[in-house]
Amino acid sequence: MPTLIAWVAWRHWTPARAEVPQAQPVHSVPLEPMGLRADPLADQTVAALIGPWSGADGATGPATDRLAAATRLMAGWTSNGALADWGQDDAAAAAADPAVVAALRAYVSEGRALPAWADAAKVERAEAIFMEQGPLSCTLLFCSSLPECYVLPNLAEVLHIAGQLEQHTEHRIRQTAAMVFPVMMKGGLMDASGAGVAQVLKVRLIHATIRHLILRGEPQTVRGQVAPRLQAGAPTGMHAALMSHGWDVDRQGLPCNQIELAYTLLTFSYSFLKGMRTLGLGLPRADEEAYLHAWNVMGHVLGVRRELMADTMEEAAALFERIQAQARGQTVSPDARPALGRALMQTMERTIRLPVVRGIPVPLTRWLIGPDTARAIGVDERVSWPTRLLFGAGRLLVRLIDTVVRLFSPGFSLSRMFTRIVGYHLLTHFLLDQTRPLNLPDQLLNPLTDTVAAWSDDPGAPGWLNRLEDRWTTTGHWRPAQGVGTTKRPVPDAEAVAS
């Protein structure tokens, strides 16, 4: 028994990165030039919407009206199938500025096409993996993927100025979920009835809008330093904040450049899979590669270059480390990352009603992303000693029990149960609050609610373990008190395209 405990402890405390063999230099693409490459299709579309820039005020007046019109029209992108003939026999498009409609139609026509290498079977398997893990997927999204997004200093700066996320962290979480769930729900990428492609194309235009407004010009033509725009008082509104900030293209690269897009893609694919390994729930190699593949298909729709995509965990680990190493060599002042990281942790803590697990997001995030990354993004605040004791001792005890019991019951996992409990409290607050539903079409919101309701029991766990989980969550289906889809949502405002 002492030998077994020692072995389990060694396996448990060894960083997940050590379990991923270092890849050969399959990703030999130089990163530096990719910092000056953005997304020609989306950038051309936004350039057509904004029109010619007139000094520092190119995106005011009529340009703002056209961006607002584009935002309203994109509300009609309710499914992948709706994109095929969007703009034809559409009352909203018929009443809109023809130039705006033409720009969006050209964008949709080219952007909705999936890559020739997309494998429907792999994408379907990835969807099943995400849904099989259920609330655990949400825990990894909140405690691994989102925190890892803040590691790149320039990307964090863009997030800061685009949304003032320290004050609007919940908005960031909910907007991210509004993209992830349509992508990973059944048929989200490959079926006409899905909505993943439609949602990703909206996000792609948001990135391009941010680039244009920060640089106050077309990204591929701007080099050198974009001076902050002087104005009386603090900027009011999203567009003003973006255009007033300033940017040094030679030092920082383009905002939302190819490196940052590729890294963000990895936070949703590789970080999830790495987190599963850390929790002792690693997937078979074929499943891991299917999951990476599905997100690569999504990355294609998002405008990520194929040479910056990883097909295996070894490739993903190598690229992820290269990009993070590049970020560690950057010096920024002021550094937006700590405020973003702390705001995320505080927001999650406020959502968990159970006092005994309220402080768990901080140590859980540190464990999943590693101490160095945690310090870089400000997830280094002290937690109470009961929380430290509960989490530290619980990790070792859970791994020990799981290791032994799985010899007799392969589906048993306390690790999965506890992360499901955390995920339940996060997703019911952020995603199932019927007073503020996600900004998604009703035909997508209702299936999402049904999907989450079905997560109330872990099909791989014995009945007594599910009953124990109910004591920490709720009994019966995980549904809001009223149907989410019946709640009326506000019409997007003029600046929603850059939010």
Coordinates of C-alpha atoms in Angstrom, one line a residue:
M1 CA 0.0 0.0 0.0
P2 CA 2.7 2.6 0.8
T3 CA 4.3 1.8 -2.6
L4 CA 0.9 2.3 -4.3
I5 CA 0.4 5.6 -2.5
A6 CA 3.9 6.8 -3.5
W7 CA 3.3 5.9 -7.1
V8 CA -0.1 7.6 -7.3
A9 CA 1.4 10.7 -5.6
W10 CA 4.3 10.9 -8.1
R11 CA 1.9 10.5 -11.0
H12 CA -0.5 13.1 -9.6
W13 CA 2.0 15.9 -8.9
T14 CA 3.9 15.4 -12.2
P15 CA 3.0 18.2 -14.6
A16 CA 0.7 17.2 -17.5
R17 CA 3.3 18.6 -19.9
A18 CA 5.7 15.8 -19.0
E19 CA 3.2 13.3 -20.3
V20 CA 3.3 14.8 -23.8
P21 CA 6.4 13.8 -25.8
Q22 CA 8.2 16.7 -27.4
A23 CA 7.5 16.8 -31.1
Q24 CA 10.0 16.9 -33.9
P25 CA 10.1 20.4 -35.5
V26 CA 6.9 19.8 -37.5
H27 CA 5.9 23.4 -36.8
S28 CA 8.9 25.0 -38.3
V29 CA 6.9 27.9 -39.6
P30 CA 8.6 31.1 -38.4
L31 CA 6.3 32.8 -35.9
E32 CA 7.6 36.4 -36.3
P33 CA 6.1 37.0 -39.8
M34 CA 2.8 35.7 -38.6
G35 CA 2.5 38.6 -36.2
L36 CA 2.0 40.9 -39.2
R37 CA -0.5 38.7 -40.9
A38 CA -4.2 38.9 -40.2
D39 CA -7.2 37.8 -42.1
P40 CA -7.6 39.2 -45.7
L41 CA -11.2 38.1 -46.2
A42 CA -12.6 39.5 -43.0
D43 CA -10.4 42.6 -43.2
Q44 CA -11.6 43.3 -46.8
T45 CA -15.2 43.0 -45.6
V46 CA -14.8 45.4 -42.8
A47 CA -12.9 47.8 -45.1
A48 CA -15.9 47.7 -47.4
L49 CA -18.3 48.4 -44.5
I50 CA -16.3 51.3 -43.0
G51 CA -15.3 52.9 -46.3
P52 CA -12.3 55.2 -46.9
W53 CA -10.7 56.5 -43.8
S54 CA -10.6 60.3 -43.4
G55 CA -7.8 60.9 -41.0
A56 CA -8.4 59.7 -37.4
D57 CA -12.2 59.9 -37.8
G58 CA -12.8 57.3 -40.5
A59 CA -15.1 55.2 -38.5
T60 CA -17.6 57.8 -37.3
G61 CA -20.9 59.0 -38.7
P62 CA -21.9 56.9 -41.8
A63 CA -19.3 54.3 -41.1
T64 CA -20.7 53.7 -37.6
D65 CA -24.2 53.4 -39.2
R66 CA -22.9 50.8 -41.6
L67 CA -21.3 48.7 -38.9
A68 CA -24.6 48.9 -36.9
A69 CA -26.5 47.8 -40.0
A70 CA -24.1 44.9 -40.4
T71 CA -24.6 43.8 -36.8
R72 CA -28.4 43.8 -37.2
L73 CA -28.2 41.8 -40.5
M74 CA -25.9 39.2 -38.9
A75 CA -28.7 38.4 -36.5
G76 CA -30.3 36.6 -39.5
W77 CA -27.4 34.2 -39.6
T78 CA -29.3 31.7 -37.5
S79 CA -28.0 28.5 -39.0
N80 CA -25.4 27.1 -41.3
G81 CA -28.0 26.4 -43.9
A82 CA -29.4 30.0 -43.7
L83 CA -26.0 31.2 -45.0
A84 CA -26.3 29.5 -48.3
D85 CA -28.8 31.9 -49.8
W86 CA -28.6 34.7 -47.2
G87 CA -29.6 38.1 -48.6
Q88 CA -32.0 36.7 -51.2
D89 CA -35.7 37.1 -50.5
D90 CA -34.8 38.5 -47.1
A91 CA -36.9 41.4 -45.9
A92 CA -34.2 42.8 -43.6
A93 CA -31.5 42.6 -46.3
A94 CA -33.9 44.2 -48.9
A95 CA -34.4 47.2 -46.6
A96 CA -30.7 47.7 -45.8
D97 CA -28.0 49.6 -47.5
P98 CA -27.2 47.6 -50.7
A99 CA -23.4 48.1 -50.2
V100 CA -23.6 46.6 -46.7
V101 CA -25.6 43.6 -48.0
A102 CA -23.2 43.1 -50.9
A103 CA -20.1 43.1 -48.6
L104 CA -21.7 40.6 -46.2
R105 CA -22.9 38.3 -49.0
A106 CA -19.5 38.2 -50.5
Y107 CA -18.0 37.4 -47.1
V108 CA -20.5 34.7 -46.3
S109 CA -20.2 33.1 -49.7
E110 CA -16.5 32.5 -49.3
G111 CA -16.2 32.2 -45.5
R112 CA -18.9 29.5 -45.0
A113 CA -17.0 26.9 -47.1
L114 CA -15.4 24.1 -45.1
P115 CA -11.9 22.9 -46.0
A116 CA -11.5 20.0 -48.3
W117 CA -9.7 18.1 -45.6
A118 CA -12.6 18.2 -43.1
D119 CA -13.4 14.7 -41.9
A120 CA -17.1 14.4 -40.9
A121 CA -16.4 11.3 -38.8
K122 CA -13.7 13.0 -36.7
V123 CA -15.9 16.1 -36.2
E124 CA -18.8 13.9 -35.1
R125 CA -16.6 12.1 -32.6
A126 CA -15.3 15.4 -31.2
E127 CA -18.9 16.6 -30.7
A128 CA -19.7 13.4 -28.8
I129 CA -16.6 13.8 -26.6
F130 CA -17.6 17.4 -25.6
M131 CA -21.1 16.3 -24.8
E132 CA -20.1 13.1 -23.0
Q133 CA -18.0 15.1 -20.7
G134 CA -20.8 17.6 -20.2
P135 CA -20.2 20.0 -17.2
L136 CA -16.6 18.8 -17.0
S137 CA -16.2 20.5 -20.4
C138 CA -17.5 23.7 -19.0
T139 CA -15.1 23.5 -16.0
L140 CA -12.2 23.1 -18.4
L141 CA -13.5 26.0 -20.5
F142 CA -13.7 28.3 -17.5
C143 CA -10.6 27.2 -15.6
S144 CA -8.2 26.3 -18.4
S145 CA -9.2 27.6 -21.8
L146 CA -10.2 31.1 -20.8
P147 CA -7.3 31.7 -18.4
E148 CA -4.8 30.5 -21.0
C149 CA -6.2 33.1 -23.5
Y150 CA -4.9 35.8 -21.2
V151 CA -1.2 34.7 -21.4
L152 CA -0.2 36.6 -24.6
P153 CA 0.3 40.2 -23.5
N154 CA -0.8 41.9 -26.7
L155 CA -3.9 39.7 -27.0
A156 CA -4.8 40.5 -23.3
E157 CA -4.3 44.2 -24.2
V158 CA -6.8 43.9 -27.1
L159 CA -9.3 42.1 -24.8
H160 CA -8.9 44.8 -22.2
I161 CA -9.5 47.7 -24.5
A162 CA -12.2 46.0 -26.6
G163 CA -14.4 45.1 -23.6
Q164 CA -12.9 46.5 -20.4
L165 CA -13.2 42.9 -19.2
E166 CA -12.3 43.6 -15.6
Q167 CA -15.8 45.1 -15.3
H168 CA -17.5 42.8 -17.8
T169 CA -16.0 39.4 -17.2
E170 CA -19.4 37.7 -17.4
H171 CA -19.9 39.2 -20.8
R172 CA -16.7 37.6 -22.0
I173 CA -17.6 34.2 -20.5
R174 CA -21.1 34.2 -22.0
Q175 CA -19.9 35.4 -25.4
T176 CA -17.3 32.6 -25.5
A177 CA -19.9 30.0 -24.6
A178 CA -22.2 31.4 -27.3
M179 CA -19.5 30.4 -29.8
V180 CA -18.2 27.1 -28.2
F181 CA -21.6 25.5 -27.8
P182 CA -22.9 26.0 -31.3
V183 CA -19.5 24.6 -32.6
M184 CA -19.6 21.5 -30.4
M185 CA -23.3 20.7 -30.4
K186 CA -24.3 17.8 -32.8
G187 CA -24.0 19.0 -36.4
G188 CA -22.6 22.3 -35.4
L189 CA -20.0 22.5 -38.1
M190 CA -21.0 19.9 -40.7
D191 CA -24.8 20.1 -40.9
A192 CA -27.1 22.8 -42.4
S193 CA -29.2 22.6 -39.3
G194 CA -26.2 23.5 -37.1
A195 CA -25.1 27.0 -36.2
G196 CA -21.4 26.7 -35.5
V197 CA -20.2 28.1 -38.9
A198 CA -22.7 31.0 -38.6
Q199 CA -21.5 31.9 -35.1
V200 CA -17.8 31.6 -36.0
L201 CA -18.2 33.9 -39.0
K202 CA -19.7 36.6 -36.7
V203 CA -16.7 36.3 -34.3
R204 CA -14.3 36.5 -37.3
L205 CA -15.8 39.9 -38.3
I206 CA -15.5 41.1 -34.7
H207 CA -11.8 40.4 -34.8
A208 CA -11.5 42.3 -38.1
T209 CA -13.5 45.2 -36.8
I210 CA -11.2 45.5 -33.7
R211 CA -8.1 45.5 -36.0
H212 CA -9.5 48.3 -38.1
L213 CA -10.6 50.5 -35.3
I214 CA -7.4 50.1 -33.2
L215 CA -5.2 50.8 -36.3
R216 CA -7.6 53.4 -37.7
G217 CA -6.9 52.0 -41.2
E218 CA -6.7 48.8 -43.2
P219 CA -4.4 46.4 -41.2
Q220 CA -2.2 45.3 -44.2
T221 CA -1.4 48.9 -45.0
V222 CA -0.6 50.2 -41.5
R223 CA 2.9 49.9 -40.1
G224 CA 4.9 51.7 -37.4
Q225 CA 3.2 53.4 -34.5
V226 CA -0.4 54.5 -34.4
A227 CA -0.5 57.3 -31.9
P228 CA -3.2 57.5 -29.3
R229 CA -5.9 59.8 -30.4
L230 CA -6.1 62.8 -28.0
Q231 CA -9.6 63.8 -26.9
A232 CA -11.2 65.6 -24.0
G233 CA -12.0 63.2 -21.2
A234 CA -12.1 59.5 -21.2
P235 CA -13.4 57.8 -24.4
T236 CA -17.1 56.8 -24.2
G237 CA -18.3 53.8 -26.1
M238 CA -16.5 50.8 -27.6
H239 CA -15.5 52.4 -30.9
A240 CA -14.0 55.4 -29.2
A241 CA -12.0 53.2 -26.8
L242 CA -10.6 51.2 -29.6
M243 CA -9.7 54.2 -31.8
S244 CA -8.2 56.2 -28.9
H245 CA -5.8 53.5 -27.6
G246 CA -2.9 53.6 -30.0
W247 CA -0.8 50.7 -31.2
D248 CA 2.8 50.0 -32.2
V249 CA 2.6 47.6 -35.1
D250 CA 6.4 47.0 -35.5
R251 CA 6.7 46.1 -31.8
Q252 CA 3.3 44.4 -31.1
G253 CA 2.3 43.0 -34.5
L254 CA -1.2 43.4 -35.8
P255 CA -4.1 43.2 -33.3
C256 CA -5.7 39.7 -33.4
N257 CA -2.9 38.5 -35.7
Q258 CA -2.4 34.9 -36.9
I259 CA -0.2 33.9 -33.9
E260 CA -2.9 35.0 -31.5
L261 CA -5.7 33.3 -33.6
A262 CA -3.7 30.1 -33.7
Y263 CA -3.0 30.3 -30.0
T264 CA -6.6 30.9 -29.1
L265 CA -7.6 27.9 -31.2
L266 CA -5.2 25.8 -29.1
T267 CA -6.7 27.0 -25.9
F268 CA -10.0 25.5 -26.9
S269 CA -8.6 22.2 -28.3
Y270 CA -5.2 21.4 -26.8
S271 CA -5.9 23.0 -23.4
F272 CA -9.1 20.9 -23.0
L273 CA -7.2 17.7 -23.9
K274 CA -4.3 18.6 -21.6
G275 CA -6.8 19.3 -18.8
M276 CA -8.3 15.9 -19.3
R277 CA -4.9 14.3 -18.9
T278 CA -4.2 16.4 -15.8
L279 CA -7.5 15.2 -14.2
G280 CA -6.5 11.6 -14.9
L281 CA -9.1 11.3 -17.6
G282 CA -7.0 11.3 -20.7
L283 CA -8.6 10.2 -23.9
P284 CA -7.3 7.6 -26.4
R285 CA -5.0 9.1 -29.0
A286 CA -7.6 8.7 -31.8
D287 CA -10.1 10.7 -29.8
E288 CA -7.6 13.4 -29.0
E289 CA -6.8 13.8 -32.7
A290 CA -10.4 13.9 -33.6
Y291 CA -11.0 16.7 -31.1
L292 CA -8.0 18.7 -32.5
H293 CA -9.3 18.1 -36.0
A294 CA -12.8 19.5 -35.2
W295 CA -11.3 22.6 -33.8
N296 CA -9.0 22.9 -36.8
V297 CA -12.1 22.9 -39.0
M298 CA -13.5 25.6 -36.8
G299 CA -10.1 27.5 -37.1
H300 CA -10.4 27.4 -40.9
V301 CA -13.8 29.1 -40.7
L302 CA -12.2 31.6 -38.2
G303 CA -9.5 32.5 -40.7
V304 CA -6.5 30.6 -39.1
R305 CA -3.9 29.6 -41.6
R306 CA -3.5 25.8 -42.1
E307 CA 0.2 25.8 -41.3
L308 CA -0.5 27.1 -37.8
M309 CA -2.8 24.1 -36.9
A310 CA -1.7 21.1 -35.0
D311 CA -3.0 17.6 -35.9
T312 CA -1.5 15.7 -32.9
M313 CA -1.0 16.3 -29.3
E314 CA 2.8 16.4 -29.9
E315 CA 2.4 19.1 -32.5
A316 CA 0.0 21.0 -30.3
A317 CA 2.3 20.9 -27.3
A318 CA 5.2 22.1 -29.4
L319 CA 3.3 25.0 -31.0
F320 CA 1.6 26.0 -27.7
E321 CA 5.0 26.1 -26.0
R322 CA 6.6 28.1 -28.8
I323 CA 3.9 30.7 -28.7
Q324 CA 4.0 31.0 -24.9
A325 CA 7.8 31.2 -24.9
Q326 CA 7.6 34.1 -27.4
A327 CA 5.1 35.8 -25.0
R328 CA 7.4 35.3 -22.0
G329 CA 10.0 37.3 -23.9
Q330 CA 7.7 40.3 -24.3
T331 CA 7.8 43.2 -21.9
V332 CA 4.6 45.3 -21.6
S333 CA 3.7 48.2 -19.3
P334 CA 1.0 48.4 -18.1
D335 CA 0.3 44.7 -18.2
A336 CA -3.4 44.0 -18.6
R337 CA -3.1 40.3 -17.8
P338 CA -3.2 40.2 -14.0
A339 CA -6.4 42.3 -13.8
L340 CA -8.1 40.0 -16.4
G341 CA -7.1 36.8 -14.6
R342 CA -8.1 38.0 -11.2
A343 CA -11.5 39.3 -12.5
L344 CA -12.1 35.9 -14.0
M345 CA -11.4 34.1 -10.7
Q346 CA -13.5 36.5 -8.7
T347 CA -16.4 36.2 -11.1
M348 CA -16.3 32.4 -10.8
E349 CA -16.1 32.4 -7.1
R350 CA -19.2 34.6 -6.8
T351 CA -21.2 32.1 -8.8
I352 CA -20.6 29.1 -6.6
R353 CA -23.1 29.0 -3.8
L354 CA -21.5 26.2 -1.8
P355 CA -19.0 27.8 0.7
V356 CA -16.9 24.7 0.8
V357 CA -16.0 24.8 -2.9
R358 CA -16.4 28.5 -3.5
G359 CA -12.6 29.1 -3.5
I360 CA -11.8 26.0 -5.6
P361 CA -11.5 27.9 -9.0
V362 CA -8.2 29.5 -8.0
P363 CA -6.3 26.3 -7.0
L364 CA -8.0 24.3 -9.7
T365 CA -6.9 26.8 -12.4
R366 CA -3.4 26.9 -11.0
W367 CA -3.2 23.1 -11.3
L368 CA -4.6 23.0 -14.8
I369 CA -2.5 25.8 -16.4
G370 CA 0.6 25.5 -14.3
P371 CA 2.1 27.9 -11.7
D372 CA 4.1 30.0 -14.1
T373 CA 1.2 30.7 -16.3
A374 CA -1.0 31.3 -13.2
R375 CA 1.5 33.9 -11.9
A376 CA 1.7 35.7 -15.3
I377 CA -2.1 36.2 -15.4
G378 CA -2.5 37.2 -11.8
V379 CA -4.0 33.9 -10.5
D380 CA -1.6 34.0 -7.5
E381 CA -3.8 35.4 -4.7
R382 CA -3.8 33.5 -1.5
V383 CA -6.8 31.3 -0.7
S384 CA -8.0 30.3 2.7
W385 CA -6.2 27.4 4.5
P386 CA -9.4 25.2 4.5
T387 CA -9.6 25.6 0.7
R388 CA -5.9 24.8 0.3
L389 CA -6.2 21.8 2.5
L390 CA -9.4 20.6 0.9
F391 CA -8.0 20.9 -2.6
G392 CA -4.4 19.6 -1.9
A393 CA -5.4 16.6 0.1
G394 CA -8.4 16.0 -2.1
R395 CA -6.3 15.8 -5.2
L396 CA -4.2 13.0 -3.8
L397 CA -7.0 11.1 -2.2
V398 CA -9.2 11.3 -5.3
R399 CA -6.4 10.0 -7.5
L400 CA -5.7 7.2 -5.1
I401 CA -9.3 6.1 -4.8
D402 CA -9.8 6.4 -8.6
T403 CA -6.7 4.4 -9.4
V404 CA -7.8 1.5 -7.1
V405 CA -11.5 1.4 -7.8
R406 CA -11.1 1.6 -11.6
L407 CA -9.4 -1.8 -11.4
F408 CA -12.9 -3.2 -10.6
S409 CA -15.2 -0.4 -12.1
P410 CA -13.6 1.3 -15.1
G411 CA -16.3 4.0 -15.3
F412 CA -15.8 5.2 -11.7
S413 CA -14.2 8.6 -11.3
L414 CA -14.4 10.9 -8.3
S415 CA -12.2 13.4 -10.3
R416 CA -14.9 13.6 -12.9
M417 CA -17.7 13.9 -10.3
F418 CA -16.0 16.9 -8.5
T419 CA -15.3 18.7 -11.7
R420 CA -18.8 18.1 -12.8
I421 CA -20.0 19.7 -9.6
V422 CA -17.9 22.8 -10.2
G423 CA -19.1 22.9 -13.8
Y424 CA -22.8 22.7 -12.7
H425 CA -22.5 25.8 -10.6
L426 CA -20.7 27.7 -13.3
L427 CA -22.9 26.8 -16.2
T428 CA -26.2 27.2 -14.4
H429 CA -25.2 30.8 -13.5
F430 CA -23.6 31.8 -16.8
L431 CA -25.6 29.8 -19.3
L432 CA -29.0 28.9 -17.9
D433 CA -30.1 32.2 -16.3
Q434 CA -33.5 32.7 -18.0
T435 CA -33.4 36.4 -17.2
R436 CA -30.4 36.9 -19.5
P437 CA -30.2 34.1 -22.1
L438 CA -27.2 33.8 -24.4
N439 CA -27.4 35.9 -27.5
L440 CA -28.3 32.9 -29.7
P441 CA -31.3 32.1 -32.0
D442 CA -34.2 30.4 -30.2
Q443 CA -33.8 27.3 -32.4
L444 CA -30.3 26.9 -30.9
L445 CA -31.1 28.0 -27.3
N446 CA -33.8 25.4 -26.7
P447 CA -31.7 22.4 -27.8
L448 CA -28.8 23.8 -25.7
T449 CA -31.1 23.8 -22.7
D450 CA -32.2 20.3 -23.4
T451 CA -28.6 19.2 -23.8
V452 CA -27.6 20.6 -20.4
A453 CA -30.7 19.1 -18.8
A454 CA -29.5 15.6 -19.9
W455 CA -26.1 16.2 -18.1
S456 CA -27.8 15.7 -14.7
D457 CA -26.5 12.2 -14.5
D458 CA -23.0 10.8 -15.4
P459 CA -23.8 7.8 -17.5
G460 CA -20.4 6.2 -16.7
A461 CA -20.8 6.5 -13.0
P462 CA -22.6 4.1 -10.7
G463 CA -26.0 5.1 -9.4
W464 CA -24.9 5.8 -5.8
L465 CA -22.2 8.2 -7.1
N466 CA -24.8 10.1 -9.1
R467 CA -27.0 10.4 -6.0
L468 CA -24.0 11.7 -4.1
E469 CA -23.4 14.3 -6.9
D470 CA -27.1 15.4 -6.6
R471 CA -26.4 16.4 -3.0
W472 CA -23.9 19.0 -4.3
T473 CA -25.9 20.1 -7.3
T474 CA -29.6 19.4 -7.6
T475 CA -32.0 16.5 -8.0
G476 CA -33.5 15.8 -11.4
H477 CA -32.8 17.6 -14.7
W478 CA -30.5 20.7 -14.8
R479 CA -33.1 23.1 -16.1
P480 CA -33.8 26.8 -15.4
A481 CA -37.1 27.6 -13.7
Q482 CA -38.5 28.8 -17.0
G483 CA -37.6 28.0 -20.6
V484 CA -34.6 30.0 -21.7
G485 CA -35.8 30.3 -25.2
T486 CA -38.9 32.2 -24.2
T487 CA -37.1 35.2 -22.8
K488 CA -37.0 38.2 -25.1
R489 CA -33.5 39.4 -26.0
P490 CA -32.6 43.0 -26.7
V491 CA -31.8 44.1 -30.2
P492 CA -27.9 44.3 -30.6
D493 CA -26.7 47.9 -30.3
A494 CA -24.6 49.8 -32.8
E495 CA -21.4 48.7 -31.2
A496 CA -22.2 45.0 -30.7
V497 CA -20.0 44.0 -33.6
A498 CA -17.0 45.0 -31.6
S499 CA -18.0 43.8 -28.2

